[in-house]
Structures are given as C-alpha cells and as structure tokens.
Coordinates of C-alpha atoms in Angstrom, one line a residue:
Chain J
X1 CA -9.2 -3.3 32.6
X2 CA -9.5 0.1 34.1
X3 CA -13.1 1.9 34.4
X4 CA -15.1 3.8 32.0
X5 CA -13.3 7.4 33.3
X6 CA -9.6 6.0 33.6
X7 CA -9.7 4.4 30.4
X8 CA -10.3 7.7 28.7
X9 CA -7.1 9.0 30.8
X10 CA -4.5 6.3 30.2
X11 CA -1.3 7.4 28.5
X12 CA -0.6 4.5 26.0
X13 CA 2.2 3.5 23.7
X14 CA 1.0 5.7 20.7
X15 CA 0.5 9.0 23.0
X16 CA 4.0 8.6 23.7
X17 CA 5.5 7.7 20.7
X18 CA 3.0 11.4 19.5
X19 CA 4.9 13.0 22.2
X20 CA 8.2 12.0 21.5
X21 CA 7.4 12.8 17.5
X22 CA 7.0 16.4 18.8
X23 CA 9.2 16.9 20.3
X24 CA 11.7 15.6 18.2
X25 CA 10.3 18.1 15.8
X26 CA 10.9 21.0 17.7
X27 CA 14.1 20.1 19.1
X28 CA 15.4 19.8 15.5
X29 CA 14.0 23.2 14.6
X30 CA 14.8 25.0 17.6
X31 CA 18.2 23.7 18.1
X32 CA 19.1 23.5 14.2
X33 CA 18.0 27.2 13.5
X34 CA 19.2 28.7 16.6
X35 CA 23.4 29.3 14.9
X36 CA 22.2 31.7 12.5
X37 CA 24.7 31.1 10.2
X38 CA 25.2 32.7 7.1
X39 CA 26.9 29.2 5.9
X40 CA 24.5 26.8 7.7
X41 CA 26.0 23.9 9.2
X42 CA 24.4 20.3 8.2
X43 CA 22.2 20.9 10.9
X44 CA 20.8 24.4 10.2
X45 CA 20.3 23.1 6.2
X46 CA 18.3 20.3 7.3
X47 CA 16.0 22.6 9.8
X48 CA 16.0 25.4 6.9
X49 CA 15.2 23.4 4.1
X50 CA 12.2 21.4 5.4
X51 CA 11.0 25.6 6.2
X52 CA 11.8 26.1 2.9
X53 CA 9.8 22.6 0.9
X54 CA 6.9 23.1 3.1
X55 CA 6.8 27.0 2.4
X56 CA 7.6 26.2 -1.5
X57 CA 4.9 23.9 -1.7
X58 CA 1.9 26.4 0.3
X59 CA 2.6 29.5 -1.7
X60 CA 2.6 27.2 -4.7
X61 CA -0.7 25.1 -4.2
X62 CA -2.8 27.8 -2.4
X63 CA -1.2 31.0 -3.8
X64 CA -0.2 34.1 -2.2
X65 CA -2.5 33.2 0.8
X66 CA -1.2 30.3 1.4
X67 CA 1.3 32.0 4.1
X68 CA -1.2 32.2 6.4
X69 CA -2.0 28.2 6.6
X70 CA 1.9 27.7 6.2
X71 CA 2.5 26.3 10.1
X72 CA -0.9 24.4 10.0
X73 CA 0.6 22.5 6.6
X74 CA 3.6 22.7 8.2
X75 CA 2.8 21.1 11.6
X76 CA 0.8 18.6 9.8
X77 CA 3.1 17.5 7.3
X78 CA 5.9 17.0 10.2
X79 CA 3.7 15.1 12.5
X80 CA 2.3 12.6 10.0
X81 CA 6.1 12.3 8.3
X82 CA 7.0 11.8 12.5
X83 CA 4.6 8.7 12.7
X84 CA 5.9 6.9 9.9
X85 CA 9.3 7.3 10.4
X86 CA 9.5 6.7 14.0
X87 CA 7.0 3.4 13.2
X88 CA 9.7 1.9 10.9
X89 CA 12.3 2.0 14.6
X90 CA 11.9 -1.7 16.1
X91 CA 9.5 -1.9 19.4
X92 CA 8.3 1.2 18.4
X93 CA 4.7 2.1 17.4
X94 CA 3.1 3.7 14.3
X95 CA 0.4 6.0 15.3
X96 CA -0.6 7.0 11.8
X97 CA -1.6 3.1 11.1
X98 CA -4.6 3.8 13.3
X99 CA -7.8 4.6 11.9
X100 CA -8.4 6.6 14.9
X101 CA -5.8 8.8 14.0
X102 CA -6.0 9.6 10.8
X103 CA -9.5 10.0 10.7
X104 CA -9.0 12.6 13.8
X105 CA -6.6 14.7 11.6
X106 CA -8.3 14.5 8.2
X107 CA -11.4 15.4 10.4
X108 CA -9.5 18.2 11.6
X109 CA -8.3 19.2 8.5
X110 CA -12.0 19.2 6.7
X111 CA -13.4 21.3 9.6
X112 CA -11.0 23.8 9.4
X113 CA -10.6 23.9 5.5
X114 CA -14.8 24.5 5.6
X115 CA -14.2 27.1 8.2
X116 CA -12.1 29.1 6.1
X117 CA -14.3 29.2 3.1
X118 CA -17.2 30.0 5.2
X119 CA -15.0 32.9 6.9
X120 CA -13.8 34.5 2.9
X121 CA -16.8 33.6 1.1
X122 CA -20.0 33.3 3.0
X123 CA -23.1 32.0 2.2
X124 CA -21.6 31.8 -1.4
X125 CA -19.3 28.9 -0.1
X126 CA -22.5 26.9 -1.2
X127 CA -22.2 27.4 -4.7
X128 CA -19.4 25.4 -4.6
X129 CA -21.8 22.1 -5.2
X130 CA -22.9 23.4 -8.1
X131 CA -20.8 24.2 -11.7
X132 CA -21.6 27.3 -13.1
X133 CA -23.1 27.1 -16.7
X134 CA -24.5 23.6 -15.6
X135 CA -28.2 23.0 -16.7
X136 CA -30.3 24.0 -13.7
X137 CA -32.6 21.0 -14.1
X138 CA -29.6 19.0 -13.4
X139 CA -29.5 20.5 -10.2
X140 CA -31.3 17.2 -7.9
X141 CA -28.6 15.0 -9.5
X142 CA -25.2 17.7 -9.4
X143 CA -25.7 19.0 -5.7
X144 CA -26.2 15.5 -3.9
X145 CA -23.2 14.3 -5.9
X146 CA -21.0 17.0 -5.2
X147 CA -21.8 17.1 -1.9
X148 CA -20.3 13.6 -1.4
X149 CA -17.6 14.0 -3.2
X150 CA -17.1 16.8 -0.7
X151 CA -17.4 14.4 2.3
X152 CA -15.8 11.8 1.1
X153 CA -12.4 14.1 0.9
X154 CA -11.7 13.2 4.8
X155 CA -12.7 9.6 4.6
X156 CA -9.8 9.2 1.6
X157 CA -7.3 11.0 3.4
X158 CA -7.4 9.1 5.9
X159 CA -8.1 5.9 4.7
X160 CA -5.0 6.7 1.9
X161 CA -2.8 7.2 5.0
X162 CA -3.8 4.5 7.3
X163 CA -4.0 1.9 4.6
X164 CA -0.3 2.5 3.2
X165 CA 1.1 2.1 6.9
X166 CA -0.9 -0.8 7.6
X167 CA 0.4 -2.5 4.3
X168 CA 3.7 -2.0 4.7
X169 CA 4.0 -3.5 8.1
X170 CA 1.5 -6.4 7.1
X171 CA 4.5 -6.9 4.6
X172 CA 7.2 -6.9 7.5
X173 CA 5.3 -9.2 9.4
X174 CA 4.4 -11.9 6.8
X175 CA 7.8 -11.9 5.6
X176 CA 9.7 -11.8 9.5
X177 CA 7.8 -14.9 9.7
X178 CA 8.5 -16.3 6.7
X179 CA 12.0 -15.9 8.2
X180 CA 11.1 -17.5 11.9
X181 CA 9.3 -20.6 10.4
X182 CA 12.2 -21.5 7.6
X183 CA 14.6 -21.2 10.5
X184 CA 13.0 -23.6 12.9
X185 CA 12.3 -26.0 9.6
X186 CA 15.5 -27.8 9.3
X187 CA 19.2 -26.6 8.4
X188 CA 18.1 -26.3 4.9
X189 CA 15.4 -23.9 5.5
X190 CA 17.6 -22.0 8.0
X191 CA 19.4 -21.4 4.5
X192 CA 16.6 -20.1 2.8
X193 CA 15.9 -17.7 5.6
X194 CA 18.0 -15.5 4.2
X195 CA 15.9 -14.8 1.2
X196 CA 12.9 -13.3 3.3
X197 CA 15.4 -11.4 5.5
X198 CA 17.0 -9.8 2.5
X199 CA 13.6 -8.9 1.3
X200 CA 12.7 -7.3 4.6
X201 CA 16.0 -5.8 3.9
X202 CA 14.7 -3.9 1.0
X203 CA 11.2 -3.4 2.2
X204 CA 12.5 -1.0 4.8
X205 CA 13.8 1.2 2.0
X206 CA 10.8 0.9 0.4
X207 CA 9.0 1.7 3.3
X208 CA 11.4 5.0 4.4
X209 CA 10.0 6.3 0.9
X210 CA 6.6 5.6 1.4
X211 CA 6.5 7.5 4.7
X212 CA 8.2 10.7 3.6
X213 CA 5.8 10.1 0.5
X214 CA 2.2 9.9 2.4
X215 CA 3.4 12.3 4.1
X216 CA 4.2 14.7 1.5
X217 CA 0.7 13.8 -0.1
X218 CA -1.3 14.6 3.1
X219 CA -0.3 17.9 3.2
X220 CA -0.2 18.4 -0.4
X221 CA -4.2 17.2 -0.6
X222 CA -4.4 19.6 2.6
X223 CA -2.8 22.6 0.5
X224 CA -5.0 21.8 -2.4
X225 CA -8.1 21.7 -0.1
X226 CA -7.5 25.3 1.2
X227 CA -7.3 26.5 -2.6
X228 CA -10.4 25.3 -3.2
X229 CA -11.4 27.2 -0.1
X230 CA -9.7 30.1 -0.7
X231 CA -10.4 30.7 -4.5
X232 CA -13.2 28.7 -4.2
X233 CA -14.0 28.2 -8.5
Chain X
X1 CA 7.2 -0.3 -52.9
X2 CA 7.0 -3.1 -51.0
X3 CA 10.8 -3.8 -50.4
X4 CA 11.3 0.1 -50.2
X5 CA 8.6 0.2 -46.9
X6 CA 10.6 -3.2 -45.2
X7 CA 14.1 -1.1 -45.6
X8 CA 12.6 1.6 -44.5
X9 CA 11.1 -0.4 -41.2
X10 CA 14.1 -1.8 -40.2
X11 CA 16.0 1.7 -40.5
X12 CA 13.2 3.1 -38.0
X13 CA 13.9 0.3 -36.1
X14 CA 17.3 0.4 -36.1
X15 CA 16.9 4.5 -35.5
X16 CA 14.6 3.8 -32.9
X17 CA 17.4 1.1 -31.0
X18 CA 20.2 3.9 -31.6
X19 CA 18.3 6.7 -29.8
X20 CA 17.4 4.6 -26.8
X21 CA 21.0 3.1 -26.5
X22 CA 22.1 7.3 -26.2
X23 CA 19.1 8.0 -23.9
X24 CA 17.8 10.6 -26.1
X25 CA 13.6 8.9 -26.2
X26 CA 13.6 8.9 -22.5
X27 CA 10.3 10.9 -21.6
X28 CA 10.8 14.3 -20.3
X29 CA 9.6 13.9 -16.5
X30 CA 5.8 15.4 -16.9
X31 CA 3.7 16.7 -14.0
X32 CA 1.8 13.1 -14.8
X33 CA 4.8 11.1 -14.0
X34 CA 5.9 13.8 -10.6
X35 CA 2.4 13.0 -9.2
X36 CA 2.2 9.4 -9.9
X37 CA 4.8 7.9 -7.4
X38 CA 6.3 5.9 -10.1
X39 CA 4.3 2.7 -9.7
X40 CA 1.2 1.3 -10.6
X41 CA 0.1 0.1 -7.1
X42 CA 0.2 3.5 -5.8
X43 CA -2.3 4.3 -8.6
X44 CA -4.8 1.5 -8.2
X45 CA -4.9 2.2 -4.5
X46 CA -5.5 6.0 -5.2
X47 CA -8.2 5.0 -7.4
X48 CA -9.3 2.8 -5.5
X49 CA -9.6 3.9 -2.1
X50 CA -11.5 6.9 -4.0
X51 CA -14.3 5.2 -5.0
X52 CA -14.9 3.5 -2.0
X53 CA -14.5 6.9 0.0
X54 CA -17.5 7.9 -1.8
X55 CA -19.6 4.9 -1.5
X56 CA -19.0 4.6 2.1
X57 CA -19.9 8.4 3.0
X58 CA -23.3 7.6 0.6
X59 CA -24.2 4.9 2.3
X60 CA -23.8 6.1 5.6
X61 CA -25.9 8.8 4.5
X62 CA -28.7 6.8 3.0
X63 CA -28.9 4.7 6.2
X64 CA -28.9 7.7 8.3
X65 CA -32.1 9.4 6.4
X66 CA -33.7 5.9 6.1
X67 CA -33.4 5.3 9.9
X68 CA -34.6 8.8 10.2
X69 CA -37.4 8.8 8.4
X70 CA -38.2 5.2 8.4
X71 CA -38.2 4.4 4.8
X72 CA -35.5 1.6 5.4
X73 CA -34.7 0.5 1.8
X74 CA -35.5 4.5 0.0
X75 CA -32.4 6.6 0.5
X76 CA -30.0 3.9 0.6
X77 CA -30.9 2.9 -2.7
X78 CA -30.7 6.3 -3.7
X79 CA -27.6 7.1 -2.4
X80 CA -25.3 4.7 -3.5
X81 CA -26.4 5.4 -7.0
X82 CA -25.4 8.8 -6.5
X83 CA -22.2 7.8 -4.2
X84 CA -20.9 5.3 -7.5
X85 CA -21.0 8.6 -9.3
X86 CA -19.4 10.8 -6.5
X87 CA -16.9 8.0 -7.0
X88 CA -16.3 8.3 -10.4
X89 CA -16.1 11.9 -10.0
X90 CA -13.6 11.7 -7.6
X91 CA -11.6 9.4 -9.5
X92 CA -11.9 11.7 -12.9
X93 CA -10.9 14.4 -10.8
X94 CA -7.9 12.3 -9.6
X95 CA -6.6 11.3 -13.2
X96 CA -7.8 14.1 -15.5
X97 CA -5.1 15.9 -17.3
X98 CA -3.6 18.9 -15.9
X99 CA -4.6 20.9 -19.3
X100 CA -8.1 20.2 -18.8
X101 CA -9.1 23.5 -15.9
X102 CA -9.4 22.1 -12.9
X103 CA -11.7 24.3 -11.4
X104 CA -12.4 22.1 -8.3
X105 CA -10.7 19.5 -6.9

C-alpha cells in the first residue's frame, strides 16, 4: 500500500477509463463537426444531433435561460452517458457505479444549482421552503420539511445513478456464473449453459438502454433543478 | 330487459375485441407513460430510493444536532418524523399529475 500522500495521487482504473470517456467525447465533437457540411455525413449527424437533444431538452425544461447552463447539462449528460457505456466494454470499468462518483457530481450539481438561485434571487431564494398562501402557524412543520426534501435532491441523484449501474452488473455477474458453474457440472449442465448465456445476451441490451436512460434522467433532474432556481415558484 | 342487457354485453365485448384486433384502444402515448421508462421496476426504484433519500439526509441531520447539543435521542426522533414526510413529499412530487401546477419540484 502506498502512504497517506501517494495514495491521494495514484491514477487508478476509473481515472483512466474518466479520461478516456473525455476524450472520446471531444474527439467525436471536434472531429464530427469540423466538415461543415450542408448535407452532414453520419458522422456530423451523430455529433449535431446529440447538440441538438441536449439543447432541445435545456431550453425546454429551464426556459429561455436555459442557454446559459446548456454546456454544464451538456457536459454532464455526456460524461455520465460515457461511464455507462464504456462500463458495459469487457475488462473495462464503470465509474458511475461508484458512490464516490456520483455523489461528487450530484454534489456538484446541488452547489451550483443553489449558487445560481442565490446569484438571480437573493435572500428571497429562501422563500422557496415555504408555499405561499400556506398557514403561517404551519411554518415549524413546512420549513424543516422542505428543507429536506431540498437536501435530499443530491443524495437521490446519486443514489438513482449508482444503484441502476450496480444492478445491472450484479445481474451480469450472477448470471456469468450461473454459466461457469453449469459448465464445470457435467455435460448436461454444459447444455444448460446456454440458457444463462442467452440471458446475459439480452441483459446487455437491456443494459445499453438503461445507460443512455440514467443518463438522460440525470441531466433531465439537473435541467429541472435549475428551473426551480431560475423561476424559483 | 334482462336478455336485452346480456346481448348488449357481448356486442361490447365483441366491439371491444374488434377495436383492439385493428389497434384503435391503444392509449395515446401521455407525458405519464414518456416519463415512466415503461416498467414497473423503474417506478418502485424511483419511489423508493425517494423516500429513503429523505430519511437518510433527516437522520443524518438529527444525529448531527443531537451530537451537537448532546440531547442524543431529541432531534433524531424529531427528524425522522419529519424526514418520513420529506419522503412522502418527494415521492407526491414524483408521481403527481402533470395537470396538478407543479410549482416546485
């Protein structure tokens, strides 16, 4: 084991499977919207339409505003959809099935949502705990509760993301060693290996989809959090 | 009356079998059905993890102002009374119709 300073500075399998997530990012969008085309190539539709969904789904969530978080959601969205995908490759590594990182970005996310209602609204942000025509004697019970339900925002998003990935390769596993163990069995059972191999099979389908579709709902829940901050009520 | 009502069940029936056979009672695809992933294990985990998002961030906070103030059992009782119900609220938030205002999320 290395000492308390180096271990905060090794470079481990999920900092370069990040890295290589990035990159592969940038390369697409660099190198797919650098023809210009007025008829885009394959290439160029792929790199212009994810612009485009992510764009779509800003204005639409946070309004007219919303271009000025468009590359936050937009960077987000592509580095969580990066994870899962690149997870699914064999021998490779899913960083958003770590706590750690999910809880880091939803942290992230909170912090800067609150930052940006405090920046357009001020002190008034704080009336956000507390419904307008409510009964002011309610007032001990509505703000705690609010409150929470305020916190516990990063704690779901995180815990949504991270428990979806972890589930689905639990699933690989148990059923990849369903496979192993009715192989060794006898030649009977390295018949009925097939079954749990087909299922695997089919589990990686359902699993592309559940990446692009966490993804999709982590910056969603992002967009929908910077409405809140932006229009506040 | 009686015989009249039994014909007039099995021609709903038999209306009913016609229209699905021609796809015509298929539901129009709703906002309810775009946002709900189309299974019911997506749903429960949504749910779910809500609820216990809540209760964990009350409960940390209850043991954090207990340890504080040294009132061990005080807050944390408090709070995850009030974390249940941050719970709930987060799941009504989660599952309320779109036509009800959704003022906050």
């Amino acid at each position: 084991m290395a000492g308390p300073t180096a271990s905060w500075l090794t470079f481990t399998q999920a900092n370069i499977i990040m890295v290589i997530g990035a990159g592969l990012v940038l390369w697409l969008l660099y190198f797919g919207a650098k023809p210009k085309a007025v008829v885009p190539g394959r290439w160029q539709a792929a790199a212009e339409l994810s612009h485009d969904f992510i764009y779509r789904m800003a204005i639409d969530q946070i309004g007219p505003e919303g271009k000025a978080y468009f590359p936050f959601v937009f960077t987000l969205f592509f580095f969580v959809l990066m994870g899962n995908l690149l997870g699914l490759i064999p021998f490779s590594f899913t960083y958003t099935s770590h706590i750690a990182v999910t809880a880091a970005l939803a942290l992230m996310v909170i912090v800067i949502v609150t930052a940006v209602a405090l920046r357009e609204h001020g002190l008034k942000f704080f009336t956000y705990f507390f419904p307008d025509g409510a009964p002011v004697f309610l007032a001990p019970l509505i703000v705690p509760i609010e409150i929470i339900s305020y916190l516990s925002r990063p704690v779901s998003l995180s815990i949504r993301l991270f428990a979806n990935m972890v589930a689905g390769h639990v699933m690989f596993a148990v059923f990849a060693s369903f496979v192993v163990m009715l192989g060794g069995a006898s030649i009977l059972g390295a018949v009925g290996a097939a079954f749990p191999l087909a299922i695997n099979v089919v589990l990686m389908g359902f699993e592309l989809l559940v990446a692009a579709l966490q993804a999709y709902v982590f910056a969603i829940l992002t967009c929908i959090y910077l409405h809140d901050a932006v229009h506040l009520h | 009356m009686g015989e009249e009502k039994g014909t007039d069940g099995t021609f709903e029936a038999r209306l009913k079998s016609a229209r699905k056979r021609h796809g015509m009672d298929t539901p129009a695809p709703g906002q309810d059905s775009a946002r709900d992933s189309g299974n019911a294990l997506g749903v429960g985990l949504r749910v779910g993890v809500e609820l216990v998002s809540a209760l964990v961030v009350a409960l940390a906070i209850g043991w954090g102002l207990d340890r504080w103030l040294h009132t061990m059992p005080l807050f944390l009782v408090i709070f995850v009374l009030l974390g249940g119900a941050a719970g709930v609220l987060n799941v009504w938030r989660e599952v309320s119709p779109p036509s009800v205002p959704r003022r906050k999320q």
